[in-house]
Amino acid sequence: MFGDSSRGLAKLTDRPDFALVGVLRVPTAQSSPWTALARRLLLAVLLLAVATGVVYFGRNGYHDNAREEMSLLDAAYYATVSLSTTGYGDITPVTSEARLVNILVVTPLRILFLIVLVGTTLSVLTERSRQAFKIQRWRHSVRNHTVVVGYGTKGRTAVDAMLGDGVQPSDIVVVDTDPQVLETAANAGLVTVQGSATRSDVLRLAGVQRASAIVIAPNRDDTAVLVTLTAREINPKARISAAVREAENTHLLRQSGADSVVVSSETAGRLLGIATTTPSVVDMIEDLLTPEAGFAIAEREVEQEEVGGSPRHLRDIVLGVVRGGTLIRVGEPEVDALESSDKLLYLRHVQP
């Protein structure tokens, strides 16, 4: 059913870094266009000052039709008309030394001066080169990040939750096929990869093989199953969380390698049903799921003085104990005595 659409095409992971510009995007610091213009003008003035100084230092090698000796203003005038390629010819180098300086210094400065003032095309090329360098550096350094497949409502909300929990934007990679969606993600400071996550080379380009967590939130359940299978094959150790619309597909995702499966349609339906009778419960659940303020569900290690005690007697409101990777709810007899390797799920108060 799912053919390899990359057959006959070069894999993304085999392409050189400069060929990935536009597919893989590493965000850069945004600056005002007025700031960029001011920098260019400042560089142009600096080049003009260097050329003026060079000419004035060797002023004895120049002939001025208007006067015997060149002043600093004459040197600045000659540098200006030379760098702008105007060249009136009223001041000319006559000695061998002055002509050599014009060849080795003034002419390169003239070229650089023109590049600075007419640098739109060069700016585009420079940006591509900068992106290629950032891609190369990112691909060699990315480790223990989170890959989010699909940046729709579910994926975007998942990213917002991670950012609210303190995850850095540079540690999140978004994979999607929609350029406009990826533009939104890039504006949020996220690394983006354009392509279908059903292809293994796209996932490898996103660094799935070195990721610590993978969030799979496409719009179709069959896509979620295929992406989960591919991601689990590439990275057997990463924690995979996937979302599906229909509960009947939950077992397929778990068999494909998902550690956590969220049924989006049924979860929303339950909240809608609860809201008809006890809307305050829905408000509390929304509060727990929003990490920016109010209460949030968090996880922490068991402290040394808590070992051997009951989670019901701690200062925090403990909801469950994770032991050996398995969640055990508070109240079960096996967690009446905490162990040093346990982790606690508790309610944390978040200051806005």
Short mmCIF file of C-alpha atoms in Angstrom, two decimals, residues 136-285:
data_model
loop_
_atom_site.label_atom_id
_atom_site.label_comp_id
_atom_site.label_asym_id
_atom_site.label_seq_id
_atom_site.Cartn_x
_atom_site.Cartn_y
_atom_site.Cartn_z
CA GLN A 136 26.36 20.99 8.63
CA ARG A 137 27.05 22.06 12.20
CA TRP A 138 23.55 21.08 13.37
CA ARG A 139 23.69 17.62 11.82
CA HIS A 140 26.97 16.88 13.58
CA SER A 141 25.88 18.17 16.99
CA VAL A 142 22.18 17.31 17.37
CA ARG A 143 21.57 14.81 20.17
CA ASN A 144 18.74 13.85 22.55
CA HIS A 145 16.22 16.13 20.87
CA THR A 146 12.51 15.68 20.18
CA VAL A 147 11.14 15.10 16.69
CA VAL A 148 7.54 16.20 16.09
CA VAL A 149 5.89 14.69 13.01
CA GLY A 150 3.01 16.89 11.89
CA TYR A 151 2.58 20.51 12.90
CA GLY A 152 -1.18 20.72 12.77
CA THR A 153 -3.36 21.45 15.77
CA LYS A 154 -2.12 18.41 17.72
CA GLY A 155 1.54 18.82 16.86
CA ARG A 156 1.54 22.56 17.53
CA THR A 157 -0.19 22.06 20.88
CA ALA A 158 2.33 19.36 21.80
CA VAL A 159 5.18 21.74 21.01
CA ASP A 160 3.55 24.49 23.10
CA ALA A 161 3.31 22.07 26.03
CA MET A 162 6.99 21.13 25.71
CA LEU A 163 8.05 24.76 25.50
CA GLY A 164 5.92 25.47 28.59
CA ASP A 165 7.80 22.70 30.41
CA GLY A 166 11.11 24.39 29.68
CA VAL A 167 12.27 22.56 26.54
CA GLN A 168 14.43 24.80 24.34
CA PRO A 169 13.08 25.50 20.82
CA SER A 170 16.42 24.42 19.33
CA ASP A 171 15.84 20.94 20.82
CA ILE A 172 12.65 20.41 18.80
CA VAL A 173 12.59 19.37 15.14
CA VAL A 174 9.33 19.59 13.17
CA VAL A 175 8.69 17.39 10.13
CA ASP A 176 5.86 18.31 7.78
CA THR A 177 5.07 18.59 4.08
CA ASP A 178 3.33 21.99 4.19
CA PRO A 179 5.76 24.90 3.57
CA GLN A 180 3.44 27.43 5.24
CA VAL A 181 3.16 25.30 8.36
CA LEU A 182 6.94 24.92 8.47
CA GLU A 183 7.32 28.68 8.09
CA THR A 184 5.22 29.12 11.22
CA ALA A 185 7.36 26.58 13.07
CA ALA A 186 10.58 28.26 11.91
CA ASN A 187 9.30 31.64 13.12
CA ALA A 188 8.84 30.03 16.53
CA GLY A 189 12.56 29.13 16.55
CA LEU A 190 12.13 25.44 15.71
CA VAL A 191 14.30 23.41 13.36
CA THR A 192 12.18 22.23 10.42
CA VAL A 193 12.43 19.47 7.82
CA GLN A 194 10.17 19.49 4.76
CA GLY A 195 9.17 16.06 3.53
CA SER A 196 6.99 13.04 4.18
CA ALA A 197 7.79 11.35 7.48
CA THR A 198 6.82 8.00 5.95
CA ARG A 199 10.22 8.08 4.24
CA SER A 200 13.12 6.85 6.33
CA ASP A 201 15.58 9.34 4.81
CA VAL A 202 13.38 12.26 5.89
CA LEU A 203 13.29 10.93 9.46
CA ARG A 204 17.04 10.36 9.44
CA LEU A 205 17.56 13.91 8.21
CA ALA A 206 15.54 15.06 11.24
CA GLY A 207 17.94 13.09 13.44
CA VAL A 208 15.44 10.45 14.59
CA GLN A 209 18.29 7.96 15.05
CA ARG A 210 19.71 10.19 17.83
CA ALA A 211 16.45 11.58 19.25
CA SER A 212 15.31 10.90 22.79
CA ALA A 213 11.60 11.36 22.04
CA ILE A 214 9.35 11.29 18.97
CA VAL A 215 5.86 12.79 18.79
CA ILE A 216 3.73 11.49 15.92
CA ALA A 217 0.68 13.64 15.19
CA PRO A 218 -0.38 13.34 11.54
CA ASN A 219 -3.94 13.78 10.29
CA ARG A 220 -4.43 10.13 9.29
CA ASP A 221 -4.23 7.01 11.45
CA ASP A 222 -2.63 4.88 8.72
CA THR A 223 0.09 7.48 8.33
CA ALA A 224 0.67 7.43 12.09
CA VAL A 225 1.10 3.64 12.01
CA LEU A 226 3.60 3.74 9.12
CA VAL A 227 5.61 6.59 10.65
CA THR A 228 5.70 4.77 13.99
CA LEU A 229 6.98 1.59 12.33
CA THR A 230 9.67 3.50 10.46
CA ALA A 231 10.74 5.56 13.47
CA ARG A 232 10.94 2.50 15.74
CA GLU A 233 13.07 0.68 13.19
CA ILE A 234 15.48 3.62 13.02
CA ASN A 235 15.61 4.22 16.78
CA PRO A 236 14.69 1.27 19.03
CA LYS A 237 15.28 3.26 22.25
CA ALA A 238 13.45 6.56 21.71
CA ARG A 239 10.17 7.17 23.50
CA ILE A 240 7.43 7.38 20.87
CA SER A 241 4.14 9.12 21.58
CA ALA A 242 1.48 8.93 18.90
CA ALA A 243 -2.02 10.29 18.38
CA VAL A 244 -4.87 8.53 16.58
CA ARG A 245 -8.42 9.51 15.80
CA GLU A 246 -10.04 6.09 16.30
CA ALA A 247 -9.56 3.87 19.37
CA GLU A 248 -9.64 0.72 17.25
CA ASN A 249 -6.24 1.67 15.82
CA THR A 250 -4.58 1.94 19.24
CA HIS A 251 -3.32 -1.64 19.24
CA LEU A 252 -1.80 -1.17 15.78
CA LEU A 253 0.26 1.74 17.03
CA ARG A 254 1.39 -0.14 20.12
CA GLN A 255 2.37 -3.13 18.00
CA SER A 256 4.25 -0.76 15.72
CA GLY A 257 6.35 0.45 18.64
CA ALA A 258 4.53 3.40 20.21
CA ASP A 259 5.06 3.76 23.96
CA SER A 260 2.08 6.07 24.47
CA VAL A 261 -1.06 6.39 22.36
CA VAL A 262 -3.55 9.21 22.71
CA VAL A 263 -7.00 8.81 21.15
CA SER A 264 -7.82 12.39 20.21
CA SER A 265 -11.46 11.98 19.19
CA GLU A 266 -12.51 9.91 22.21
CA THR A 267 -10.62 12.14 24.64
CA ALA A 268 -12.36 15.22 23.26
CA GLY A 269 -15.69 13.39 23.34
CA ARG A 270 -15.30 12.46 27.00
CA LEU A 271 -14.48 16.04 27.92
CA LEU A 272 -17.54 17.23 26.01
CA GLY A 273 -19.73 14.74 27.85
CA ILE A 274 -18.31 15.69 31.25
CA ALA A 275 -18.79 19.37 30.46
CA THR A 276 -22.56 18.92 30.20
CA THR A 277 -22.85 17.91 33.86
CA THR A 278 -19.68 19.00 35.67
CA PRO A 279 -17.94 21.73 33.66
CA SER A 280 -15.63 22.53 36.57
CA VAL A 281 -13.99 19.12 36.11
CA VAL A 282 -13.16 20.05 32.52
CA ASP A 283 -11.71 23.35 33.74
CA MET A 284 -9.49 21.48 36.19
CA ILE A 285 -8.32 19.05 33.50
#
